[in-house]
Amino acid sequence: MEALRHEVIPVTVEALHVSSVHAYEGRPADGPRPDPAPVAHRSIEVRANLGIVGDRYFNHAAHRNAAVTVFAVESLDALGITASPLLTRRNIVLRGFRIDDLAARPGTAGAVFSLDSGAGAVRFQAHRPANPCAWMDVVLGSGAFRGLRGHGGVRCVPLDDGTLELGPAVLAVVSA
C-alpha cells in the first residue's frame, strides 16, 4: 500500500446507492422488504462524520465508523455475476481499484483515501470490511455469499462534506 500513497488512480463510479430503509432484514428465505424509495442516484451528498444524506445510516451513532460502504464491482465480475451491483446495497460502487485492501486489519487503522468525481475530493477513513451476508445468495445468486467473503467492500466514515457523481473519478490513497 505504501506505493499507492498520494498516487491518483483513475476509477469509475459505477453506481450510487442511497436508501432510507433496510431491505435485507429477517430471513433471506422470506425475500427482501420492498424499498419504497428509488435507490440508484446520479449523485449523492456526503457529510463529514455523518454519512450520505438520505441514507438509513446517516447520523446514526451506532454506524459512525460504518456510515458509508464502498465496493469494487470487480468482485462481482470475478464470480460471473451480472446482476446490478446495487443489489449489494453498498453505497458507492467503483471500478478500477481493489477497495478491500484499504480496510483496517486487527490492531491497525484503515487507510484514508479520497474520491473526486469532478466536484472536489471527498476523503474517507476506511474502517472494517463490509462482510457479505446470506442475503447475497438470495439477491445475487447461489454462491455469492461465500464468493464475496473478503471482497464485500469496506465500511467508512466521510471526513469531508462533498458531492460524488456517477462516471469517471480519481481515487487517491492519502495514508495507508
CSV table of N, CA and C in Angstrom, one decimal:
chain,number,residue,atom,x,y,z
A,1,MET,N,0.8,-1.2,0.0
A,1,MET,CA,0.0,0.0,0.0
A,1,MET,C,0.9,1.2,0.0
A,2,GLU,N,2.1,1.2,0.5
A,2,GLU,CA,2.9,2.3,0.6
A,2,GLU,C,3.1,3.0,-0.8
A,3,ALA,N,3.2,2.2,-1.8
A,3,ALA,CA,3.5,2.7,-3.2
A,3,ALA,C,2.3,3.5,-3.7
A,4,LEU,N,1.1,3.2,-3.1
A,4,LEU,CA,-0.1,4.0,-3.6
A,4,LEU,C,-0.3,5.3,-2.9
A,5,ARG,N,0.4,5.6,-1.8
A,5,ARG,CA,0.2,6.8,-1.1
A,5,ARG,C,0.3,8.0,-2.0
A,6,HIS,N,-0.7,8.8,-2.0
A,6,HIS,CA,-0.8,10.1,-2.8
A,6,HIS,C,-0.8,9.8,-4.3
A,7,GLU,N,-0.8,8.6,-4.8
A,7,GLU,CA,-0.9,8.4,-6.2
A,7,GLU,C,-2.4,8.5,-6.6
A,8,VAL,N,-2.6,9.2,-7.7
A,8,VAL,CA,-4.0,9.4,-8.2
A,8,VAL,C,-4.3,8.2,-9.2
A,9,ILE,N,-5.4,7.5,-8.9
A,9,ILE,CA,-5.8,6.3,-9.6
A,9,ILE,C,-7.1,6.6,-10.3
A,10,PRO,N,-7.1,6.4,-11.6
A,10,PRO,CA,-8.4,6.6,-12.3
A,10,PRO,C,-9.4,5.5,-12.0
A,11,VAL,N,-10.6,5.8,-11.6
A,11,VAL,CA,-11.6,4.8,-11.3
A,11,VAL,C,-12.9,5.3,-12.0
A,12,THR,N,-13.9,4.5,-12.0
A,12,THR,CA,-15.3,4.9,-12.4
A,12,THR,C,-16.2,4.6,-11.3
A,13,VAL,N,-17.0,5.6,-11.0
A,13,VAL,CA,-18.1,5.4,-10.1
A,13,VAL,C,-19.3,4.8,-10.9
A,14,GLU,N,-19.5,3.5,-10.7
A,14,GLU,CA,-20.4,2.7,-11.5
A,14,GLU,C,-21.9,2.9,-10.9
A,15,ALA,N,-22.0,3.0,-9.6
A,15,ALA,CA,-23.4,3.1,-9.0
A,15,ALA,C,-23.3,3.8,-7.7
A,16,LEU,N,-24.4,4.5,-7.4
A,16,LEU,CA,-24.5,5.2,-6.1
A,16,LEU,C,-25.8,4.7,-5.5
A,17,HIS,N,-25.8,4.3,-4.3
A,17,HIS,CA,-27.0,3.7,-3.7
A,17,HIS,C,-27.3,4.5,-2.4
A,18,VAL,N,-28.5,4.9,-2.3
A,18,VAL,CA,-29.0,5.6,-1.1
A,18,VAL,C,-30.4,5.0,-0.8
A,19,SER,N,-30.6,4.6,0.5
A,19,SER,CA,-31.9,4.1,0.8
A,19,SER,C,-32.2,4.4,2.3
A,20,SER,N,-33.4,4.8,2.5
A,20,SER,CA,-33.8,5.2,3.9
A,20,SER,C,-34.2,4.0,4.7
A,21,VAL,N,-34.4,2.8,4.1
A,21,VAL,CA,-34.8,1.6,4.8
A,21,VAL,C,-33.8,0.5,4.7
A,22,HIS,N,-33.9,-0.5,5.6
A,22,HIS,CA,-33.2,-1.7,5.5
A,22,HIS,C,-34.0,-2.7,4.7
A,23,ALA,N,-33.6,-3.1,3.5
A,23,ALA,CA,-34.4,-4.0,2.7
A,23,ALA,C,-34.1,-5.5,3.0
A,24,TYR,N,-32.9,-5.7,3.6
A,24,TYR,CA,-32.5,-7.1,3.8
A,24,TYR,C,-32.5,-7.4,5.3
A,25,GLU,N,-33.8,-7.5,5.8
A,25,GLU,CA,-34.0,-7.8,7.2
A,25,GLU,C,-34.8,-9.1,7.3
A,26,GLY,N,-34.6,-9.8,8.4
A,26,GLY,CA,-35.4,-11.0,8.6
A,26,GLY,C,-34.6,-12.2,7.9
A,27,ARG,N,-35.4,-13.2,7.6
A,27,ARG,CA,-34.9,-14.4,7.0
A,27,ARG,C,-34.8,-14.3,5.5
A,28,PRO,N,-33.6,-14.6,4.9
A,28,PRO,CA,-33.4,-14.5,3.5
A,28,PRO,C,-34.5,-15.3,2.7
A,29,ALA,N,-34.9,-16.4,3.2
A,29,ALA,CA,-35.9,-17.2,2.5
A,29,ALA,C,-37.2,-16.5,2.3
A,30,ASP,N,-37.5,-15.5,3.2
A,30,ASP,CA,-38.7,-14.8,3.1
A,30,ASP,C,-38.7,-13.7,2.0
A,31,GLY,N,-37.5,-13.4,1.5
A,31,GLY,CA,-37.3,-12.4,0.5
A,31,GLY,C,-37.1,-11.0,1.1
A,32,PRO,N,-36.6,-10.0,0.3
A,32,PRO,CA,-36.3,-8.7,0.8
A,32,PRO,C,-37.6,-7.9,1.0
A,33,ARG,N,-37.6,-6.9,1.9
A,33,ARG,CA,-38.7,-6.0,2.0
A,33,ARG,C,-38.7,-5.1,0.8
A,34,PRO,N,-39.8,-4.6,0.4
A,34,PRO,CA,-39.9,-3.6,-0.7
A,34,PRO,C,-39.2,-2.3,-0.2
A,35,ASP,N,-38.5,-1.7,-1.1
A,35,ASP,CA,-37.8,-0.5,-0.8
A,35,ASP,C,-38.7,0.6,-1.4
A,36,PRO,N,-39.2,1.5,-0.5
A,36,PRO,CA,-40.2,2.4,-1.0
A,36,PRO,C,-39.6,3.6,-1.8
A,37,ALA,N,-38.3,3.8,-1.7
A,37,ALA,CA,-37.7,4.9,-2.4
A,37,ALA,C,-36.8,4.4,-3.5
A,38,PRO,N,-36.6,5.2,-4.6
A,38,PRO,CA,-35.6,4.9,-5.5
A,38,PRO,C,-34.2,4.8,-4.8
A,39,VAL,N,-33.4,3.9,-5.2
A,39,VAL,CA,-32.1,3.8,-4.5
A,39,VAL,C,-30.9,4.1,-5.4
A,40,ALA,N,-31.1,4.1,-6.7
A,40,ALA,CA,-30.0,4.5,-7.6
A,40,ALA,C,-30.0,6.0,-7.8
A,41,HIS,N,-28.9,6.6,-7.7
A,41,HIS,CA,-28.7,8.0,-7.8
A,41,HIS,C,-27.6,8.4,-8.8
A,42,ARG,N,-27.8,9.5,-9.4
A,42,ARG,CA,-26.7,10.1,-10.3
A,42,ARG,C,-25.6,10.8,-9.5
A,43,SER,N,-26.1,11.3,-8.3
A,43,SER,CA,-25.1,12.0,-7.4
A,43,SER,C,-25.6,11.8,-6.0
A,44,ILE,N,-24.7,11.9,-5.0
A,44,ILE,CA,-25.0,11.9,-3.6
A,44,ILE,C,-24.3,13.0,-2.9
A,45,GLU,N,-24.9,13.4,-1.8
A,45,GLU,CA,-24.3,14.4,-0.9
A,45,GLU,C,-23.8,13.7,0.3
A,46,VAL,N,-22.5,14.0,0.6
A,46,VAL,CA,-21.8,13.3,1.7
A,46,VAL,C,-21.5,14.4,2.7
A,47,ARG,N,-21.7,14.0,4.0
A,47,ARG,CA,-21.5,15.0,5.1
A,47,ARG,C,-20.4,14.4,6.1
A,48,ALA,N,-19.4,15.2,6.4
A,48,ALA,CA,-18.4,14.7,7.3
A,48,ALA,C,-18.9,14.2,8.6
A,49,ASN,N,-18.4,13.0,8.9
A,49,ASN,CA,-18.7,12.3,10.2
A,49,ASN,C,-20.2,11.9,10.3
A,50,LEU,N,-21.0,12.1,9.3
A,50,LEU,CA,-22.4,11.7,9.3
A,50,LEU,C,-22.8,10.7,8.3
A,51,GLY,N,-22.3,10.7,7.1
A,51,GLY,CA,-22.6,9.7,6.1
A,51,GLY,C,-23.2,10.4,4.9
A,52,ILE,N,-24.2,9.7,4.2
A,52,ILE,CA,-24.8,10.2,3.0
A,52,ILE,C,-26.2,10.7,3.3
A,53,VAL,N,-26.5,11.9,2.9
A,53,VAL,CA,-27.8,12.5,3.1
A,53,VAL,C,-28.9,11.6,2.5
A,54,GLY,N,-29.8,11.2,3.4
A,54,GLY,CA,-31.0,10.4,3.0
A,54,GLY,C,-30.8,8.9,3.2
A,55,ASP,N,-29.6,8.5,3.5
A,55,ASP,CA,-29.3,7.1,3.7
A,55,ASP,C,-29.7,6.6,5.1
A,56,ARG,N,-30.1,5.4,5.3
A,56,ARG,CA,-30.5,4.8,6.5
A,56,ARG,C,-29.5,4.9,7.7
A,57,TYR,N,-28.2,5.0,7.3
A,57,TYR,CA,-27.2,5.1,8.4
A,57,TYR,C,-26.7,6.5,8.6
A,58,PHE,N,-27.3,7.5,8.0
A,58,PHE,CA,-26.9,8.9,8.2
A,58,PHE,C,-27.1,9.3,9.6
A,59,ASN,N,-26.1,9.8,10.2
A,59,ASN,CA,-26.1,10.4,11.6
A,59,ASN,C,-26.6,9.4,12.6
A,60,HIS,N,-26.4,8.1,12.5
A,60,HIS,CA,-26.7,7.1,13.5
A,60,HIS,C,-25.4,6.8,14.2
A,61,ALA,N,-25.4,7.1,15.5
A,61,ALA,CA,-24.2,6.9,16.3
A,61,ALA,C,-23.6,5.5,16.2
A,62,ALA,N,-24.5,4.5,16.2
A,62,ALA,CA,-24.0,3.1,16.1
A,62,ALA,C,-23.3,2.8,14.8
A,63,HIS,N,-23.5,3.6,13.8
A,63,HIS,CA,-22.8,3.4,12.5
A,63,HIS,C,-21.9,4.5,12.1
A,64,ARG,N,-21.4,5.3,13.0
A,64,ARG,CA,-20.5,6.4,12.7
A,64,ARG,C,-19.3,5.9,11.9
A,65,ASN,N,-18.7,4.8,12.3
A,65,ASN,CA,-17.5,4.3,11.6
A,65,ASN,C,-17.8,3.4,10.4
A,66,ALA,N,-19.1,3.3,10.1
A,66,ALA,CA,-19.6,2.4,9.1
A,66,ALA,C,-20.7,3.0,8.3
A,67,ALA,N,-20.8,4.3,8.2
A,67,ALA,CA,-22.0,5.0,7.6
A,67,ALA,C,-22.0,4.9,6.1
A,68,VAL,N,-20.8,4.7,5.5
A,68,VAL,CA,-20.7,4.6,4.0
A,68,VAL,C,-20.0,3.3,3.7
A,69,THR,N,-20.5,2.6,2.7
A,69,THR,CA,-19.8,1.4,2.2
A,69,THR,C,-19.4,1.6,0.8
A,70,VAL,N,-18.2,1.2,0.5
A,70,VAL,CA,-17.6,1.4,-0.8
A,70,VAL,C,-17.2,0.0,-1.3
A,71,PHE,N,-17.5,-0.3,-2.5
A,71,PHE,CA,-17.4,-1.7,-3.1
A,71,PHE,C,-16.8,-1.6,-4.5
A,72,ALA,N,-16.0,-2.6,-4.8
A,72,ALA,CA,-15.4,-2.8,-6.1
A,72,ALA,C,-16.2,-3.8,-6.9
A,73,VAL,N,-16.8,-3.3,-8.0
A,73,VAL,CA,-17.6,-4.1,-8.9
A,73,VAL,C,-16.9,-5.3,-9.4
A,74,GLU,N,-15.6,-5.2,-9.5
A,74,GLU,CA,-14.8,-6.4,-10.0
A,74,GLU,C,-15.0,-7.6,-9.1
A,75,SER,N,-15.4,-7.5,-7.9
A,75,SER,CA,-15.7,-8.6,-7.0
A,75,SER,C,-16.9,-9.4,-7.6
A,76,LEU,N,-17.9,-8.7,-8.2
A,76,LEU,CA,-19.0,-9.4,-8.8
A,76,LEU,C,-18.5,-10.0,-10.2
A,77,ASP,N,-17.7,-9.3,-10.9
A,77,ASP,CA,-17.2,-9.8,-12.2
A,77,ASP,C,-16.4,-11.1,-12.0
A,78,ALA,N,-15.6,-11.2,-10.9
A,78,ALA,CA,-14.8,-12.4,-10.7
A,78,ALA,C,-15.7,-13.6,-10.4
A,79,LEU,N,-16.9,-13.4,-10.0
A,79,LEU,CA,-17.8,-14.5,-9.7
A,79,LEU,C,-18.8,-14.8,-10.9
A,80,GLY,N,-18.6,-14.0,-11.9
A,80,GLY,CA,-19.5,-14.1,-13.1
A,80,GLY,C,-20.9,-13.6,-12.8
A,81,ILE,N,-21.1,-12.8,-11.8
A,81,ILE,CA,-22.4,-12.2,-11.5
A,81,ILE,C,-22.6,-11.0,-12.3
A,82,THR,N,-23.7,-11.0,-13.1
A,82,THR,CA,-24.1,-9.9,-14.0
A,82,THR,C,-25.2,-9.0,-13.4
A,83,ALA,N,-25.7,-9.4,-12.2
A,83,ALA,CA,-26.8,-8.6,-11.6
A,83,ALA,C,-26.3,-7.2,-11.3
A,84,SER,N,-27.3,-6.3,-11.1
A,84,SER,CA,-26.9,-5.0,-10.7
A,84,SER,C,-26.1,-4.9,-9.4
A,85,PRO,N,-25.0,-4.2,-9.4
A,85,PRO,CA,-24.2,-4.0,-8.2
A,85,PRO,C,-25.0,-3.3,-7.1
A,86,LEU,N,-26.1,-2.7,-7.4
A,86,LEU,CA,-26.9,-2.0,-6.4
A,86,LEU,C,-27.6,-3.1,-5.5
A,87,LEU,N,-27.7,-4.3,-5.9
A,87,LEU,CA,-28.2,-5.4,-5.1
A,87,LEU,C,-27.3,-5.7,-3.9
A,88,THR,N,-26.1,-5.3,-3.9
A,88,THR,CA,-25.2,-5.5,-2.8
A,88,THR,C,-25.5,-4.5,-1.7
A,89,ARG,N,-26.3,-3.4,-2.0
A,89,ARG,CA,-26.7,-2.4,-1.1
A,89,ARG,C,-25.5,-1.6,-0.5
A,90,ARG,N,-24.4,-1.6,-1.3
A,90,ARG,CA,-23.2,-0.8,-1.0
A,90,ARG,C,-23.5,0.6,-1.6
A,91,ASN,N,-23.0,1.6,-0.8
A,91,ASN,CA,-23.4,3.0,-1.3
A,91,ASN,C,-22.6,3.5,-2.5
A,92,ILE,N,-21.3,3.2,-2.6
A,92,ILE,CA,-20.5,3.7,-3.7
A,92,ILE,C,-19.9,2.4,-4.3
A,93,VAL,N,-20.2,2.2,-5.6
A,93,VAL,CA,-19.6,1.1,-6.3
A,93,VAL,C,-18.6,1.6,-7.3
A,94,LEU,N,-17.4,1.2,-7.2
A,94,LEU,CA,-16.3,1.6,-8.1
A,94,LEU,C,-15.8,0.5,-9.0
A,95,ARG,N,-15.2,1.0,-10.1
A,95,ARG,CA,-14.5,0.1,-11.0
A,95,ARG,C,-13.1,0.6,-11.1
A,96,GLY,N,-12.1,-0.2,-10.9
A,96,GLY,CA,-10.7,0.2,-11.2
A,96,GLY,C,-9.8,0.2,-10.0
A,97,PHE,N,-10.3,-0.2,-8.8
A,97,PHE,CA,-9.4,-0.2,-7.6
A,97,PHE,C,-9.9,-1.3,-6.6
A,98,ARG,N,-9.0,-2.0,-6.0
A,98,ARG,CA,-9.3,-3.1,-5.0
A,98,ARG,C,-9.5,-2.4,-3.7
A,99,ILE,N,-10.7,-1.9,-3.5
A,99,ILE,CA,-11.0,-1.1,-2.3
A,99,ILE,C,-10.9,-2.0,-1.0
A,100,ASP,N,-11.1,-3.3,-1.1
A,100,ASP,CA,-11.0,-4.1,0.1
A,100,ASP,C,-9.6,-4.0,0.8
A,101,ASP,N,-8.6,-3.7,0.0
A,101,ASP,CA,-7.2,-3.6,0.5
A,101,ASP,C,-7.1,-2.5,1.5
A,102,LEU,N,-8.0,-1.5,1.5
A,102,LEU,CA,-7.9,-0.4,2.4
A,102,LEU,C,-8.5,-0.6,3.8
A,103,ALA,N,-9.2,-1.6,4.0
A,103,ALA,CA,-9.9,-1.9,5.3
A,103,ALA,C,-8.9,-2.1,6.4
A,104,ALA,N,-9.3,-1.7,7.6
A,104,ALA,CA,-8.5,-1.9,8.8
A,104,ALA,C,-8.3,-3.4,9.0
A,105,ARG,N,-7.2,-3.8,9.5
A,105,ARG,CA,-6.9,-5.1,9.9
A,105,ARG,C,-6.8,-5.1,11.4
A,106,PRO,N,-7.0,-6.2,12.1
A,106,PRO,CA,-6.9,-6.2,13.5
A,106,PRO,C,-5.6,-5.5,14.0
A,107,GLY,N,-5.8,-4.5,14.9
A,107,GLY,CA,-4.7,-3.8,15.5
A,107,GLY,C,-4.2,-2.7,14.7
A,108,THR,N,-4.8,-2.4,13.5
A,108,THR,CA,-4.3,-1.3,12.7
A,108,THR,C,-5.5,-0.4,12.3
A,109,ALA,N,-5.2,0.8,11.9
A,109,ALA,CA,-6.2,1.7,11.4
A,109,ALA,C,-6.3,1.5,9.9
A,110,GLY,N,-7.5,1.7,9.4
A,110,GLY,CA,-7.7,1.6,7.9
A,110,GLY,C,-7.1,2.8,7.2
A,111,ALA,N,-7.0,2.8,5.9
A,111,ALA,CA,-6.4,3.8,5.1
A,111,ALA,C,-7.4,5.0,5.1
A,112,VAL,N,-6.8,6.2,4.8
A,112,VAL,CA,-7.6,7.4,4.4
A,112,VAL,C,-7.4,7.5,2.9
A,113,PHE,N,-8.5,7.6,2.2
A,113,PHE,CA,-8.5,7.8,0.8
A,113,PHE,C,-9.5,8.9,0.4
A,114,SER,N,-9.3,9.4,-0.8
A,114,SER,CA,-10.2,10.4,-1.3
A,114,SER,C,-10.8,9.9,-2.7
A,115,LEU,N,-12.0,10.4,-2.9
A,115,LEU,CA,-12.6,10.2,-4.2
A,115,LEU,C,-13.0,11.6,-4.8
A,116,ASP,N,-12.7,11.8,-6.0
A,116,ASP,CA,-13.1,13.0,-6.7
A,116,ASP,C,-13.7,12.7,-8.0
A,117,SER,N,-15.0,13.0,-8.2
A,117,SER,CA,-15.7,12.7,-9.4
A,117,SER,C,-16.0,14.0,-10.2
A,118,GLY,N,-15.3,15.1,-9.8
A,118,GLY,CA,-15.3,16.4,-10.5
A,118,GLY,C,-15.8,17.5,-9.7
A,119,ALA,N,-16.4,17.3,-8.5
A,119,ALA,CA,-16.9,18.4,-7.7
A,119,ALA,C,-16.0,18.6,-6.5
A,120,GLY,N,-14.8,18.0,-6.5
A,120,GLY,CA,-13.8,18.2,-5.4
A,120,GLY,C,-13.7,16.9,-4.7
A,121,ALA,N,-12.5,16.7,-4.1
A,121,ALA,CA,-12.2,15.4,-3.4
A,121,ALA,C,-13.0,15.3,-2.1
A,122,VAL,N,-13.5,14.1,-1.8
A,122,VAL,CA,-14.1,13.8,-0.5
A,122,VAL,C,-13.2,12.7,0.1
A,123,ARG,N,-12.7,13.0,1.3
A,123,ARG,CA,-11.9,12.0,2.0
A,123,ARG,C,-12.7,11.0,2.9
A,124,PHE,N,-12.3,9.8,2.9
A,124,PHE,CA,-12.9,8.8,3.8
A,124,PHE,C,-11.9,8.1,4.6
A,125,GLN,N,-12.2,7.7,5.8
A,125,GLN,CA,-11.4,6.9,6.7
A,125,GLN,C,-12.0,5.5,6.6
A,126,ALA,N,-11.2,4.6,6.0
A,126,ALA,CA,-11.7,3.2,6.0
A,126,ALA,C,-11.6,2.5,7.3
A,127,HIS,N,-12.6,1.7,7.6
A,127,HIS,CA,-12.6,1.0,8.9
A,127,HIS,C,-12.7,-0.5,8.6
A,128,ARG,N,-13.7,-1.1,9.0
A,128,ARG,CA,-13.8,-2.6,8.9
A,128,ARG,C,-14.3,-3.0,7.5
A,129,PRO,N,-14.0,-4.3,7.2
A,129,PRO,CA,-14.6,-4.8,6.0
A,129,PRO,C,-16.1,-4.8,6.0
A,130,ALA,N,-16.7,-4.7,4.9
A,130,ALA,CA,-18.2,-4.8,4.8
A,130,ALA,C,-18.5,-6.2,4.4
A,131,ASN,N,-18.5,-7.1,5.4
A,131,ASN,CA,-18.7,-8.5,5.1
A,131,ASN,C,-20.1,-8.8,4.5
A,132,PRO,N,-20.1,-9.7,3.6
A,132,PRO,CA,-21.4,-10.1,3.0
A,132,PRO,C,-22.2,-10.9,3.9
A,133,CYS,N,-23.5,-11.0,3.6
A,133,CYS,CA,-24.4,-11.8,4.5
A,133,CYS,C,-25.1,-12.8,3.6
A,134,ALA,N,-25.9,-13.7,4.2
A,134,ALA,CA,-26.6,-14.7,3.4
A,134,ALA,C,-27.6,-14.2,2.4
A,135,TRP,N,-28.0,-12.9,2.5
A,135,TRP,CA,-28.9,-12.3,1.5
A,135,TRP,C,-28.2,-12.3,0.2
A,136,MET,N,-26.9,-12.3,0.1
A,136,MET,CA,-26.2,-12.2,-1.2
A,136,MET,C,-26.6,-13.4,-2.1
A,137,ASP,N,-26.8,-14.6,-1.5
A,137,ASP,CA,-27.2,-15.8,-2.2
A,137,ASP,C,-28.6,-15.6,-2.8
A,138,VAL,N,-29.5,-14.9,-2.1
A,138,VAL,CA,-30.8,-14.7,-2.5
A,138,VAL,C,-30.9,-13.7,-3.6
A,139,VAL,N,-30.2,-12.5,-3.5
A,139,VAL,CA,-30.4,-11.4,-4.5
A,139,VAL,C,-29.4,-11.5,-5.6
A,140,LEU,N,-28.3,-12.1,-5.4
A,140,LEU,CA,-27.3,-12.1,-6.5
A,140,LEU,C,-27.1,-13.5,-7.1
A,141,GLY,N,-27.4,-14.6,-6.4
A,141,GLY,CA,-27.3,-15.9,-6.9
A,141,GLY,C,-26.5,-16.8,-5.9
A,142,SER,N,-26.8,-18.1,-6.1
A,142,SER,CA,-26.1,-19.1,-5.2
A,142,SER,C,-24.6,-19.0,-5.3
A,143,GLY,N,-24.0,-19.0,-4.2
A,143,GLY,CA,-22.5,-18.9,-4.1
A,143,GLY,C,-22.0,-17.5,-3.9
A,144,ALA,N,-22.8,-16.5,-4.0
A,144,ALA,CA,-22.4,-15.1,-3.8
A,144,ALA,C,-21.9,-14.8,-2.4
A,145,PHE,N,-22.6,-15.3,-1.4
A,145,PHE,CA,-22.3,-15.1,0.0
A,145,PHE,C,-20.9,-15.5,0.2
A,146,ARG,N,-20.6,-16.8,-0.1
A,146,ARG,CA,-19.2,-17.3,0.1
A,146,ARG,C,-18.2,-16.6,-0.8
A,147,GLY,N,-18.6,-16.4,-2.1
A,147,GLY,CA,-17.6,-15.8,-3.0
A,147,GLY,C,-17.2,-14.3,-2.7
A,148,LEU,N,-18.1,-13.6,-2.0
A,148,LEU,CA,-17.8,-12.2,-1.6
A,148,LEU,C,-17.1,-12.1,-0.3
A,149,ARG,N,-16.9,-13.2,0.4
A,149,ARG,CA,-16.1,-13.1,1.7
A,149,ARG,C,-14.7,-12.5,1.4
A,150,GLY,N,-14.4,-11.5,2.1
A,150,GLY,CA,-13.1,-10.8,1.8
A,150,GLY,C,-13.1,-9.9,0.7
A,151,HIS,N,-14.2,-9.8,0.0
A,151,HIS,CA,-14.4,-8.9,-1.2
A,151,HIS,C,-15.7,-8.2,-1.2
A,152,GLY,N,-16.2,-7.9,0.0
A,152,GLY,CA,-17.5,-7.3,0.2
A,152,GLY,C,-17.5,-5.8,0.3
A,153,GLY,N,-16.3,-5.2,0.2
A,153,GLY,CA,-16.2,-3.7,0.3
A,153,GLY,C,-15.6,-3.3,1.7
A,154,VAL,N,-15.7,-2.0,1.9
A,154,VAL,CA,-15.2,-1.5,3.2
A,154,VAL,C,-16.2,-0.5,3.7
A,155,ARG,N,-16.3,-0.5,5.0
A,155,ARG,CA,-17.2,0.5,5.7
A,155,ARG,C,-16.3,1.7,6.1
A,156,CYS,N,-16.8,2.9,5.9
A,156,CYS,CA,-16.0,4.1,6.0
A,156,CYS,C,-16.8,5.2,6.7
A,157,VAL,N,-16.1,6.2,7.2
A,157,VAL,CA,-16.6,7.4,7.7
A,157,VAL,C,-16.1,8.5,6.8
A,158,PRO,N,-17.0,9.4,6.3
A,158,PRO,CA,-16.5,10.5,5.5
A,158,PRO,C,-15.9,11.5,6.4
A,159,LEU,N,-14.8,12.1,5.9
A,159,LEU,CA,-14.1,13.1,6.6
A,159,LEU,C,-14.3,14.5,6.1
A,160,ASP,N,-15.0,14.6,5.0
A,160,ASP,CA,-15.3,15.9,4.3
A,160,ASP,C,-16.8,15.9,3.9
A,161,ASP,N,-17.3,17.1,3.7
A,161,ASP,CA,-18.6,17.3,3.0
A,161,ASP,C,-18.2,17.3,1.5
A,162,GLY,N,-19.2,16.9,0.7
A,162,GLY,CA,-19.0,17.0,-0.7
A,162,GLY,C,-20.0,16.2,-1.5
A,163,THR,N,-19.8,16.2,-2.8
A,163,THR,CA,-20.7,15.5,-3.7
A,163,THR,C,-19.9,14.5,-4.5
A,164,LEU,N,-20.5,13.4,-4.8
A,164,LEU,CA,-20.0,12.4,-5.7
A,164,LEU,C,-21.0,12.1,-6.7
A,165,GLU,N,-20.5,11.9,-8.0
A,165,GLU,CA,-21.4,11.6,-9.1
A,165,GLU,C,-20.9,10.4,-9.9
A,166,LEU,N,-21.9,9.8,-10.6
A,166,LEU,CA,-21.5,8.7,-11.5
A,166,LEU,C,-20.5,9.1,-12.5
A,167,GLY,N,-19.7,8.2,-13.0
A,167,GLY,CA,-18.8,8.4,-14.1
A,167,GLY,C,-17.4,8.4,-13.7
A,168,PRO,N,-16.5,9.0,-14.5
A,168,PRO,CA,-15.1,9.0,-14.2
A,168,PRO,C,-14.8,9.7,-12.9
A,169,ALA,N,-13.8,9.2,-12.2
A,169,ALA,CA,-13.3,9.8,-10.9
A,169,ALA,C,-11.9,9.4,-10.7
A,170,VAL,N,-11.3,10.0,-9.7
A,170,VAL,CA,-10.0,9.6,-9.3
A,170,VAL,C,-10.0,9.3,-7.8
A,171,LEU,N,-9.2,8.3,-7.4
A,171,LEU,CA,-9.1,7.8,-6.1
A,171,LEU,C,-7.6,8.1,-5.7
A,172,ALA,N,-7.4,8.6,-4.5
A,172,ALA,CA,-6.1,8.8,-4.0
A,172,ALA,C,-6.0,8.2,-2.6
A,173,VAL,N,-5.0,7.4,-2.4
A,173,VAL,CA,-4.8,6.9,-1.0
A,173,VAL,C,-3.9,7.9,-0.3
A,174,VAL,N,-4.5,8.5,0.7
A,174,VAL,CA,-3.8,9.6,1.4
A,174,VAL,C,-2.9,9.0,2.5
A,175,SER,N,-3.3,8.0,3.2
A,175,SER,CA,-2.4,7.4,4.2
A,175,SER,C,-2.9,5.9,4.3
A,176,ALA,N,-1.9,5.1,4.4
A,176,ALA,CA,-2.2,3.6,4.4
A,176,ALA,C,-1.8,3.1,5.8
